[in-house]
Amino acid sequence: MIKKTTLVALLCAIALGAAVYYFDWRKGSAEKPAADTTKPAFSVQASDITSFTIAHPAQTAAPSVRFYRQNGMWRIVQPIDTDADQSVADGIADQIAGARIDHTEPGSADRLKVYGLSPPQASIEFQVRSGAKHNLLIGDKDFTGDSVYTIVDGGQSVSLLPESLSTSTAKSLDDLRDRAVLHIETQSVASFHLKNSSGELDATKEKDEWKFTKPGGALAGTDAVDTLLGALSTAKMVSVASEKPDNLAKYDLASPPITFTAKDDKGVKSTLTVGKKVGEGYYARDTSRPTIFKVNEDIYKKLSERFSDLRDKRVLRTEADAIQQLQIHGANGTIVMSRKKDDPYAWTFDAPDAEKGKSAAAWKILDSISGLRAEEVIDAPGAGLLAQLAKPDVSAVLTDNNGKALTFRVSKPSGNFVYAQASDSSALYKLKKQILDDLNLKPADLALGASSSN
C-alpha cells in the first residue's frame, strides 16, 4: 500500500511535469513565425524585364531616363546614348521583380496628395519579354521610413512597397550611367603600353611575370603592375565634360601627354588618354567612347609612373625553400648553416666549430633577404659605387638544392643607405642600412630560441 506522503509527492511530480509540458508547448507555439501576408507587386522575373524608364513628374525639368537591355547588357538610350552602370540597372530590375506589397490604403484624391502621389515623386514604366507593359508611381515614405507609397499598374488603392525603390529612382543621370574610366580586368591584361613625360614603356605578361619589352630585358614588378592595372580597372569618372569629342585640342587630347593601352588575353585593346589639368582633375577619354570626362589626381599620378617605379626591385630571386646552405661573412666572422636532410624545416650550424651540430634559426637570415626590395635599382653603376663593394661590410652565399651558389654583398653605410649586389646581376641595389643589422648577427643570435642582441 502506498503511503500518503509518497502519493502526495507522486501527484506533485505529475502536476509539475504537466505544467512544464504545457508551458513548453505554449512557448513553441508563440515562437512560430508569422505567416507572410505580403504579395508580389508584379508577377515578373528580373531577367524578363527588357526595358524601363524612370521619370520624375514632380520635377518638370528632370529628364526621363530610359534603359534598354541588349545582349544581356543595359544601355541608356534617353536622354543620351551611353552604357548604363550594370550593377545599378540590374539592381533596379531586381527591386521591381522582388517588390512585395505590405498593405494597401484607400486611394482617394485627398490621400494621394498626402502620400506624395499627386503628382508622384517618381515613376517607373517597364516592359517584359512577352510585350506586356507595367507602371509604378512612387510617392513619399511612410512614417516608418521603411516603405514608400505607390500605385501599381494604375490601381485604385495605394500600396506600400520597400523604400529602396524610392532611393534607386532618385539617382541622377551621372549615378545611373557607366562611370568606369576604362573597361579592363586586371587578371586578363596580357600586355600594356604607357607613354608619359618620362618616355614610353611596353610590358608583356609571361606566365606569372611581367617583362619589359621597351626598354627591353628587365622584369617589371608584379605588385607594381597589378596596382596600376587595379587602379585603372576600378577608377570612376569625376564628372563628364562633354558627350562628344568635338574639340579634342581644347582638352589637350588631340596629342595627349599620357596614353595608356592595355591588350587582354583575347587581343582586345582598351586605350585611355589623359589631357590637361582642370581644377583638381584632368581631362581624359576612353577612345572606344565619345565621352570626354575628368579623372582624379590619383589616376594621373599612377599613369605618370616611370620605368624605375614599375620595374622589379627584388634583390634576390631565389626561393627561400630552395636554399640548402647559408653562409654569412661579416663583423662576427663566418657563420655556416645547413638544412637537415631528414627534416627540411630544421637547420644546424656547420661553423663556427663551437656551434657545430647545434640547431640554428636560419630563418632569421632568410626572412631578411627573401623578398628584399630595393629603394632604387642602378643598372649601370659607376666605378665609384662599385668600389664600395670591393670590401663589403657583410656578404652571404646561398646554395640551392641544385648546388648553385648565389653571392650577395652589402657595402658599408653611405648615409642612411647601403649598396648591394647579387652575383646573378650587374645591377646595384640601394637599400636601407637596416639590412646590415639584420645580417650582422652573432652565432648566439642564431641559436635556436635566441633573440637578437643587436
GROMACS .gro file of C-alpha atoms in nm:
model
  454
    1MET     CA    1   0.000   0.000   0.000
    2ILE     CA    2   0.135   0.344  -0.097
    3LYS     CA    3   0.199   0.577   0.191
    4LYS     CA    4   0.012   0.909   0.195
    5THR     CA    5   0.334   1.117   0.177
    6THR     CA    6   0.459   0.912  -0.119
    7LEU     CA    7   0.127   0.956  -0.302
    8VAL     CA    8   0.136   1.334  -0.249
    9ALA     CA    9   0.494   1.355  -0.385
   10LEU     CA   10   0.393   1.146  -0.688
   11LEU     CA   11   0.094   1.367  -0.765
   12CYS     CA   12   0.309   1.681  -0.733
   13ALA     CA   13   0.564   1.539  -0.975
   14ILE     CA   14   0.292   1.457  -1.226
   15ALA     CA   15   0.145   1.806  -1.193
   16LEU     CA   16   0.487   1.969  -1.235
   17GLY     CA   17   0.561   1.761  -1.546
   18ALA     CA   18   0.227   1.854  -1.696
   19ALA     CA   19   0.289   2.224  -1.627
   20VAL     CA   20   0.635   2.214  -1.788
   21TYR     CA   21   0.495   2.039  -2.096
   22TYR     CA   22   0.211   2.293  -2.122
   23PHE     CA   23   0.434   2.597  -2.099
   24ASP     CA   24   0.690   2.449  -2.343
   25TRP     CA   25   0.405   2.384  -2.585
   26ARG     CA   26   0.279   2.743  -2.545
   27LYS     CA   27   0.630   2.877  -2.592
   28GLY     CA   28   0.683   2.672  -2.907
   29SER     CA   29   0.353   2.795  -3.044
   30ALA     CA   30   0.440   3.157  -2.966
   31GLU     CA   31   0.778   3.131  -3.143
   32LYS     CA   32   0.631   3.017  -3.472
   33PRO     CA   33   0.698   3.281  -3.739
   34ALA     CA   34   0.404   3.486  -3.851
   35ALA     CA   35   0.261   3.394  -4.189
   36ASP     CA   36   0.377   3.608  -4.480
   37THR     CA   37   0.079   3.824  -4.569
   38THR     CA   38   0.258   4.025  -4.839
   39LYS     CA   39   0.203   3.966  -5.209
   40PRO     CA   40   0.416   4.045  -5.515
   41ALA     CA   41   0.354   4.381  -5.679
   42PHE     CA   42   0.426   4.231  -6.022
   43SER     CA   43   0.438   3.870  -6.137
   44VAL     CA   44   0.762   3.910  -6.333
   45GLN     CA   45   1.120   3.788  -6.319
   46ALA     CA   46   1.405   4.040  -6.325
   47SER     CA   47   1.558   3.859  -6.625
   48ASP     CA   48   1.233   3.911  -6.824
   49ILE     CA   49   1.249   4.291  -6.799
   50THR     CA   50   1.374   4.425  -7.133
   51SER     CA   51   1.343   4.799  -7.075
   52PHE     CA   52   1.237   5.053  -6.815
   53THR     CA   53   1.201   5.429  -6.793
   54ILE     CA   54   1.244   5.641  -6.482
   55ALA     CA   55   1.071   5.978  -6.473
   56HIS     CA   56   1.006   6.246  -6.209
   57PRO     CA   57   0.664   6.404  -6.273
   58ALA     CA   58   0.701   6.635  -5.972
   59GLN     CA   59   1.022   6.776  -6.122
   60THR     CA   60   0.933   6.902  -6.467
   61ALA     CA   61   1.293   6.994  -6.553
   62ALA     CA   62   1.429   6.647  -6.475
   63PRO     CA   63   1.473   6.436  -6.791
   64SER     CA   64   1.331   6.085  -6.819
   65VAL     CA   65   1.596   5.814  -6.830
   66ARG     CA   66   1.522   5.512  -7.046
   67PHE     CA   67   1.714   5.184  -7.011
   68TYR     CA   68   1.721   4.911  -7.274
   69ARG     CA   69   1.867   4.564  -7.233
   70GLN     CA   70   2.058   4.426  -7.532
   71ASN     CA   71   2.257   4.102  -7.532
   72GLY     CA   72   2.231   4.087  -7.155
   73MET     CA   73   2.378   4.438  -7.107
   74TRP     CA   74   2.195   4.755  -7.006
   75ARG     CA   75   2.224   5.073  -7.207
   76ILE     CA   76   2.080   5.420  -7.151
   77VAL     CA   77   1.910   5.537  -7.472
   78GLN     CA   78   1.741   5.854  -7.339
   79PRO     CA   79   1.825   6.141  -7.279
   80ILE     CA   80   2.171   6.035  -7.401
   81ASP     CA   81   2.302   5.720  -7.565
   82THR     CA   82   2.560   5.560  -7.336
   83ASP     CA   83   2.633   5.246  -7.136
   84ALA     CA   84   2.447   5.212  -6.807
   85ASP     CA   85   2.602   5.117  -6.475
   86GLN     CA   86   2.527   4.746  -6.496
   87SER     CA   87   2.507   4.684  -6.122
   88VAL     CA   88   2.269   4.979  -6.071
   89ALA     CA   89   2.043   4.881  -6.363
   90ASP     CA   90   2.036   4.516  -6.254
   91GLY     CA   91   1.956   4.631  -5.901
   92ILE     CA   92   1.653   4.830  -6.017
   93ALA     CA   93   1.526   4.534  -6.221
   94ASP     CA   94   1.569   4.310  -5.916
   95GLN     CA   95   1.383   4.559  -5.694
   96ILE     CA   96   1.091   4.575  -5.939
   97ALA     CA   97   1.062   4.198  -5.967
   98GLY     CA   98   1.111   4.141  -5.594
   99ALA     CA   99   0.881   4.418  -5.467
  100ARG     CA  100   0.610   4.289  -5.235
  101ILE     CA  101   0.305   4.482  -5.117
  102ASP     CA  102   0.297   4.513  -4.738
  103HIS     CA  103  -0.053   4.652  -4.718
  104THR     CA  104  -0.277   4.896  -4.902
  105GLU     CA  105  -0.450   5.226  -4.825
  106PRO     CA  106  -0.751   5.395  -4.988
  107GLY     CA  107  -0.650   5.596  -5.293
  108SER     CA  108  -0.884   5.893  -5.265
  109ALA     CA  109  -0.776   6.224  -5.419
  110ASP     CA  110  -0.704   6.392  -5.086
  111ARG     CA  111  -0.495   6.097  -4.969
  112LEU     CA  112  -0.291   6.092  -5.292
  113LYS     CA  113  -0.165   6.441  -5.214
  114VAL     CA  114  -0.076   6.342  -4.859
  115TYR     CA  115   0.110   6.037  -4.988
  116GLY     CA  116   0.310   6.245  -5.239
  117LEU     CA  117   0.138   6.079  -5.534
  118SER     CA  118  -0.035   6.381  -5.686
  119PRO     CA  119   0.188   6.434  -5.871
  120PRO     CA  120   0.414   6.130  -5.796
  121GLN     CA  121   0.774   6.187  -5.694
  122ALA     CA  122   0.891   5.927  -5.946
  123SER     CA  123   0.755   5.673  -6.190
  124ILE     CA  124   0.883   5.355  -6.346
  125GLU     CA  125   0.742   5.215  -6.669
  126PHE     CA  126   0.878   4.880  -6.781
  127GLN     CA  127   0.826   4.616  -7.045
  128VAL     CA  128   0.886   4.240  -7.030
  129ARG     CA  129   0.975   3.987  -7.300
  130SER     CA  130   0.612   3.899  -7.369
  131GLY     CA  131   0.549   4.262  -7.464
  132ALA     CA  132   0.340   4.334  -7.155
  133LYS     CA  133   0.388   4.679  -7.006
  134HIS     CA  134   0.361   4.783  -6.642
  135ASN     CA  135   0.395   5.105  -6.447
  136LEU     CA  136   0.464   5.209  -6.092
  137LEU     CA  137   0.405   5.553  -5.938
  138ILE     CA  138   0.618   5.634  -5.634
  139GLY     CA  139   0.533   5.888  -5.366
  140ASP     CA  140   0.667   5.976  -5.021
  141LYS     CA  141   0.798   5.745  -4.750
  142ASP     CA  142   0.560   5.631  -4.478
  143PHE     CA  143   0.608   5.731  -4.115
  144THR     CA  144   0.847   5.437  -4.051
  145GLY     CA  145   1.081   5.535  -4.335
  146ASP     CA  146   1.099   5.169  -4.439
  147SER     CA  147   0.824   5.180  -4.701
  148VAL     CA  148   0.707   5.413  -4.973
  149TYR     CA  149   0.355   5.489  -5.100
  150THR     CA  150   0.296   5.364  -5.456
  151ILE     CA  151   0.030   5.296  -5.714
  152VAL     CA  152   0.078   4.970  -5.903
  153ASP     CA  153  -0.042   4.947  -6.264
  154GLY     CA  154  -0.298   5.227  -6.226
  155GLY     CA  155  -0.472   5.063  -5.931
  156GLN     CA  156  -0.735   5.242  -5.722
  157SER     CA  157  -0.558   5.176  -5.393
  158VAL     CA  158  -0.222   5.290  -5.258
  159SER     CA  159   0.032   5.011  -5.194
  160LEU     CA  160   0.322   5.019  -4.953
  161LEU     CA  161   0.643   4.890  -5.116
  162PRO     CA  162   1.009   4.883  -4.997
  163GLU     CA  163   1.174   5.224  -4.962
  164SER     CA  164   1.471   5.108  -5.176
  165LEU     CA  165   1.261   5.176  -5.488
  166SER     CA  166   1.245   5.544  -5.393
  167THR     CA  167   1.622   5.558  -5.335
  168SER     CA  168   1.704   5.396  -5.670
  169THR     CA  169   1.471   5.618  -5.873
  170ALA     CA  170   1.614   5.930  -5.707
  171LYS     CA  171   1.961   5.867  -5.859
  172SER     CA  172   2.090   6.126  -6.102
  173LEU     CA  173   2.182   6.052  -6.462
  174ASP     CA  174   2.550   6.056  -6.362
  175ASP     CA  175   2.481   5.791  -6.098
  176LEU     CA  176   2.285   5.574  -6.343
  177ARG     CA  177   2.535   5.582  -6.630
  178ASP     CA  178   2.852   5.377  -6.662
  179ARG     CA  179   3.124   5.584  -6.495
  180ALA     CA  180   3.413   5.340  -6.542
  181VAL     CA  181   3.724   5.514  -6.670
  182LEU     CA  182   3.847   5.210  -6.863
  183HIS     CA  183   3.693   4.866  -6.908
  184ILE     CA  184   3.973   4.626  -6.820
  185GLU     CA  185   4.010   4.331  -6.585
  186THR     CA  186   4.345   4.315  -6.406
  187GLN     CA  187   4.391   3.940  -6.443
  188SER     CA  188   4.300   3.942  -6.815
  189VAL     CA  189   4.555   4.203  -6.926
  190ALA     CA  190   4.831   4.037  -7.129
  191SER     CA  191   5.034   4.346  -7.226
  192PHE     CA  192   5.030   4.723  -7.195
  193HIS     CA  193   5.185   5.037  -7.342
  194LEU     CA  194   5.236   5.354  -7.140
  195LYS     CA  195   5.352   5.688  -7.277
  196ASN     CA  196   5.405   5.982  -7.043
  197SER     CA  197   5.654   6.262  -6.979
  198SER     CA  198   5.929   6.013  -6.885
  199GLY     CA  199   5.909   5.823  -7.214
  200GLU     CA  200   5.744   5.505  -7.339
  201LEU     CA  201   5.712   5.164  -7.176
  202ASP     CA  202   5.593   4.832  -7.313
  203ALA     CA  203   5.543   4.525  -7.096
  204THR     CA  204   5.417   4.173  -7.161
  205LYS     CA  205   5.298   3.909  -6.919
  206GLU     CA  206   5.480   3.578  -6.949
  207LYS     CA  207   5.329   3.312  -6.724
  208ASP     CA  208   5.312   3.489  -6.387
  209GLU     CA  209   5.582   3.751  -6.453
  210TRP     CA  210   5.577   4.086  -6.627
  211LYS     CA  211   5.868   4.165  -6.857
  212PHE     CA  212   5.954   4.496  -7.018
  213THR     CA  213   5.999   4.483  -7.393
  214LYS     CA  214   6.067   4.857  -7.408
  215PRO     CA  215   6.317   4.919  -7.262
  216GLY     CA  216   6.397   4.553  -7.303
  217GLY     CA  217   6.548   4.298  -7.072
  218ALA     CA  218   6.421   4.396  -6.729
  219LEU     CA  219   6.143   4.239  -6.529
  220ALA     CA  220   5.854   4.454  -6.413
  221GLY     CA  221   5.741   4.441  -6.053
  222THR     CA  222   5.431   4.221  -6.034
  223ASP     CA  223   5.290   4.412  -5.739
  224ALA     CA  224   5.358   4.750  -5.902
  225VAL     CA  225   5.191   4.647  -6.230
  226ASP     CA  226   4.894   4.488  -6.054
  227THR     CA  227   4.847   4.807  -5.850
  228LEU     CA  228   4.850   5.018  -6.168
  229LEU     CA  229   4.604   4.791  -6.350
  230GLY     CA  230   4.386   4.758  -6.042
  231ALA     CA  231   4.362   5.135  -6.005
  232LEU     CA  232   4.256   5.174  -6.368
  233SER     CA  233   4.005   4.889  -6.359
  234THR     CA  234   3.821   5.037  -6.060
  235ALA     CA  235   3.859   5.409  -6.139
  236LYS     CA  236   3.543   5.616  -6.186
  237MET     CA  237   3.489   5.942  -6.372
  238VAL     CA  238   3.490   6.251  -6.154
  239SER     CA  239   3.247   6.421  -6.393
  240VAL     CA  240   3.154   6.439  -6.762
  241ALA     CA  241   3.295   6.733  -6.958
  242SER     CA  242   3.138   6.658  -7.296
  243GLU     CA  243   2.928   6.384  -7.453
  244LYS     CA  244   3.104   6.431  -7.789
  245PRO     CA  245   3.475   6.467  -7.879
  246ASP     CA  246   3.411   6.772  -8.096
  247ASN     CA  247   3.722   6.968  -7.997
  248LEU     CA  248   3.993   6.736  -7.862
  249ALA     CA  249   4.255   7.011  -7.875
  250LYS     CA  250   4.051   7.210  -7.624
  251TYR     CA  251   4.111   6.935  -7.369
  252ASP     CA  252   4.471   6.866  -7.480
  253LEU     CA  253   4.353   6.527  -7.604
  254ALA     CA  254   4.442   6.569  -7.974
  255SER     CA  255   4.804   6.482  -7.892
  256PRO     CA  256   4.762   6.372  -7.529
  257PRO     CA  257   5.061   6.385  -7.292
  258ILE     CA  258   4.957   6.048  -7.142
  259THR     CA  259   4.838   5.742  -7.331
  260PHE     CA  260   4.776   5.400  -7.178
  261THR     CA  261   4.676   5.097  -7.387
  262ALA     CA  262   4.603   4.753  -7.245
  263LYS     CA  263   4.556   4.440  -7.453
  264ASP     CA  264   4.376   4.145  -7.297
  265ASP     CA  265   4.437   3.773  -7.349
  266LYS     CA  266   4.189   3.776  -7.641
  267GLY     CA  267   4.367   4.060  -7.819
  268VAL     CA  268   4.109   4.328  -7.735
  269LYS     CA  269   4.264   4.673  -7.685
  270SER     CA  270   4.148   4.942  -7.443
  271THR     CA  271   4.304   5.290  -7.454
  272LEU     CA  272   4.284   5.579  -7.209
  273THR     CA  273   4.424   5.921  -7.292
  274VAL     CA  274   4.477   6.197  -7.036
  275GLY     CA  275   4.499   6.567  -7.122
  276LYS     CA  276   4.534   6.894  -6.937
  277LYS     CA  277   4.458   6.968  -6.576
  278VAL     CA  278   4.137   7.143  -6.478
  279GLY     CA  279   4.072   7.225  -6.113
  280GLU     CA  280   4.155   6.915  -5.909
  281GLY     CA  281   4.120   6.676  -6.204
  282TYR     CA  282   4.238   6.604  -6.558
  283TYR     CA  283   4.050   6.570  -6.884
  284ALA     CA  284   4.054   6.214  -7.016
  285ARG     CA  285   3.892   5.985  -7.269
  286ASP     CA  286   3.843   5.614  -7.330
  287THR     CA  287   3.897   5.614  -7.707
  288SER     CA  288   3.627   5.350  -7.761
  289ARG     CA  289   3.365   5.600  -7.638
  290PRO     CA  290   3.288   5.958  -7.744
  291THR     CA  291   3.259   6.094  -7.389
  292ILE     CA  292   3.520   6.331  -7.251
  293PHE     CA  293   3.539   6.316  -6.873
  294LYS     CA  294   3.762   6.409  -6.582
  295VAL     CA  295   3.978   6.174  -6.375
  296ASN     CA  296   4.124   6.245  -6.033
  297GLU     CA  297   4.480   6.319  -5.927
  298ASP     CA  298   4.543   5.960  -5.815
  299ILE     CA  299   4.488   5.821  -6.166
  300TYR     CA  300   4.709   6.092  -6.314
  301LYS     CA  301   4.989   6.002  -6.072
  302LYS     CA  302   4.957   5.631  -6.148
  303LEU     CA  303   4.983   5.697  -6.521
  304SER     CA  304   5.282   5.927  -6.465
  305GLU     CA  305   5.495   5.646  -6.317
  306ARG     CA  306   5.837   5.585  -6.466
  307PHE     CA  307   6.030   5.274  -6.558
  308SER     CA  308   6.205   5.290  -6.220
  309ASP     CA  309   5.867   5.294  -6.043
  310LEU     CA  310   5.732   4.989  -6.224
  311ARG     CA  311   6.041   4.774  -6.258
  312ASP     CA  312   6.106   4.467  -6.044
  313LYS     CA  313   6.304   4.576  -5.736
  314ARG     CA  314   6.359   4.230  -5.590
  315VAL     CA  315   6.723   4.190  -5.491
  316LEU     CA  316   6.727   3.809  -5.484
  317ARG     CA  317   6.502   3.582  -5.689
  318THR     CA  318   6.594   3.260  -5.513
  319GLU     CA  319   6.311   3.097  -5.321
  320ALA     CA  320   6.387   3.057  -4.951
  321ASP     CA  321   6.257   2.698  -4.951
  322ALA     CA  322   6.515   2.603  -5.214
  323ILE     CA  323   6.817   2.718  -5.008
  324GLN     CA  324   7.009   2.424  -4.857
  325GLN     CA  325   7.313   2.604  -4.716
  326LEU     CA  326   7.364   2.959  -4.593
  327GLN     CA  327   7.699   3.127  -4.529
  328ILE     CA  328   7.733   3.469  -4.365
  329HIS     CA  329   8.067   3.655  -4.363
  330GLY     CA  330   8.069   3.975  -4.160
  331ALA     CA  331   8.177   4.159  -3.849
  332ASN     CA  332   8.115   3.848  -3.637
  333GLY     CA  333   8.325   3.615  -3.850
  334THR     CA  334   8.192   3.333  -4.065
  335ILE     CA  335   7.869   3.150  -3.988
  336VAL     CA  336   7.760   2.849  -4.192
  337MET     CA  337   7.423   2.675  -4.155
  338SER     CA  338   7.278   2.379  -4.346
  339ARG     CA  339   6.928   2.244  -4.379
  340LYS     CA  340   6.886   1.895  -4.230
  341LYS     CA  341   6.820   1.626  -4.491
  342ASP     CA  342   6.576   1.430  -4.277
  343ASP     CA  343   6.386   1.742  -4.165
  344PRO     CA  344   6.368   2.024  -4.422
  345TYR     CA  345   6.235   2.264  -4.159
  346ALA     CA  346   6.537   2.223  -3.931
  347TRP     CA  347   6.885   2.377  -3.967
  348THR     CA  348   7.216   2.310  -3.792
  349PHE     CA  349   7.545   2.501  -3.760
  350ASP     CA  350   7.844   2.388  -3.970
  351ALA     CA  351   8.058   2.678  -3.843
  352PRO     CA  352   8.196   2.813  -3.618
  353ASP     CA  353   8.331   2.497  -3.460
  354ALA     CA  354   8.194   2.589  -3.117
  355GLU     CA  355   7.838   2.571  -3.253
  356LYS     CA  356   7.883   2.284  -3.499
  357GLY     CA  357   7.591   2.039  -3.496
  358LYS     CA  358   7.368   2.262  -3.285
  359SER     CA  359   7.024   2.371  -3.404
  360ALA     CA  360   7.021   2.705  -3.587
  361ALA     CA  361   6.748   2.962  -3.651
  362ALA     CA  362   6.842   3.020  -4.017
  363TRP     CA  363   6.500   3.172  -4.082
  364LYS     CA  364   6.623   3.495  -3.918
  365ILE     CA  365   6.858   3.546  -4.212
  366LEU     CA  366   6.627   3.402  -4.478
  367ASP     CA  367   6.339   3.624  -4.368
  368SER     CA  368   6.564   3.930  -4.400
  369ILE     CA  369   6.684   3.860  -4.753
  370SER     CA  370   6.396   3.674  -4.920
  371GLY     CA  371   6.155   3.924  -5.068
  372LEU     CA  372   6.403   4.209  -5.010
  373ARG     CA  373   6.308   4.514  -5.223
  374ALA     CA  374   6.547   4.791  -5.324
  375GLU     CA  375   6.476   5.161  -5.285
  376GLU     CA  376   6.641   5.211  -5.622
  377VAL     CA  377   6.794   4.988  -5.889
  378ILE     CA  378   7.104   5.118  -6.068
  379ASP     CA  379   7.151   4.926  -6.394
  380ALA     CA  380   7.482   5.082  -6.493
  381PRO     CA  381   7.663   5.173  -6.170
  382GLY     CA  382   7.973   5.387  -6.195
  383ALA     CA  383   8.319   5.290  -6.071
  384GLY     CA  384   8.274   5.493  -5.754
  385LEU     CA  385   7.968   5.298  -5.644
  386LEU     CA  386   8.119   4.964  -5.738
  387ALA     CA  387   8.430   5.048  -5.535
  388GLN     CA  388   8.215   5.050  -5.220
  389LEU     CA  389   8.166   4.675  -5.266
  390ALA     CA  390   8.537   4.595  -5.302
  391LYS     CA  391   8.541   4.531  -4.926
  392PRO     CA  392   8.178   4.459  -4.832
  393ASP     CA  393   8.057   4.502  -4.476
  394VAL     CA  394   7.876   4.170  -4.498
  395SER     CA  395   7.826   3.903  -4.763
  396ALA     CA  396   7.613   3.594  -4.790
  397VAL     CA  397   7.643   3.282  -5.004
  398LEU     CA  398   7.318   3.092  -5.068
  399THR     CA  399   7.341   2.742  -5.215
  400ASP     CA  400   7.023   2.587  -5.353
  401ASN     CA  401   6.914   2.223  -5.387
  402ASN     CA  402   7.084   2.201  -5.729
  403GLY     CA  403   7.419   2.306  -5.584
  404LYS     CA  404   7.403   2.650  -5.746
  405ALA     CA  405   7.558   2.923  -5.528
  406LEU     CA  406   7.444   3.286  -5.526
  407THR     CA  407   7.654   3.554  -5.357
  408PHE     CA  408   7.501   3.865  -5.204
  409ARG     CA  409   7.732   4.151  -5.095
  410VAL     CA  410   7.641   4.463  -4.896
  411SER     CA  411   7.857   4.776  -4.865
  412LYS     CA  412   7.930   4.983  -4.557
  413PRO     CA  413   7.674   5.258  -4.487
  414SER     CA  414   7.660   5.566  -4.704
  415GLY     CA  415   7.439   5.797  -4.503
  416ASN     CA  416   7.113   5.613  -4.435
  417PHE     CA  417   7.165   5.369  -4.719
  418VAL     CA  418   7.389   5.086  -4.835
  419TYR     CA  419   7.453   4.938  -5.179
  420ALA     CA  420   7.421   4.570  -5.256
  421GLN     CA  421   7.486   4.343  -5.548
  422ALA     CA  422   7.397   3.982  -5.627
  423SER     CA  423   7.621   3.761  -5.837
  424ASP     CA  424   7.343   3.691  -6.089
  425SER     CA  425   7.309   4.058  -6.193
  426SER     CA  426   7.532   4.353  -6.279
  427ALA     CA  427   7.279   4.595  -6.127
  428LEU     CA  428   7.338   4.770  -5.797
  429TYR     CA  429   7.064   4.791  -5.537
  430LYS     CA  430   7.019   5.082  -5.299
  431LEU     CA  431   6.886   4.958  -4.964
  432LYS     CA  432   6.813   5.099  -4.621
  433LYS     CA  433   7.108   5.038  -4.389
  434GLN     CA  434   6.887   4.832  -4.156
  435ILE     CA  435   6.987   4.530  -4.367
  436LEU     CA  436   7.334   4.540  -4.204
  437ASP     CA  437   7.182   4.492  -3.858
  438ASP     CA  438   6.963   4.212  -3.994
  439LEU     CA  439   7.261   4.022  -4.139
  440ASN     CA  440   7.545   4.100  -3.895
  441LEU     CA  441   7.424   3.857  -3.631
  442LYS     CA  442   7.636   3.661  -3.383
  443PRO     CA  443   7.618   3.283  -3.360
  444ALA     CA  444   7.439   3.324  -3.025
  445ASP     CA  445   7.172   3.534  -3.202
  446LEU     CA  446   7.109   3.245  -3.439
  447ALA     CA  447   7.099   2.973  -3.179
  448LEU     CA  448   6.754   2.817  -3.181
  449GLY     CA  449   6.525   3.011  -2.950
  450ALA     CA  450   6.761   3.310  -2.914
  451SER     CA  451   6.656   3.669  -2.971
  452SER     CA  452   6.883   3.916  -3.145
  453SER     CA  453   7.111   4.118  -2.920
  454ASN     CA  454   7.168   4.390  -3.180
   0.00000   0.00000   0.00000
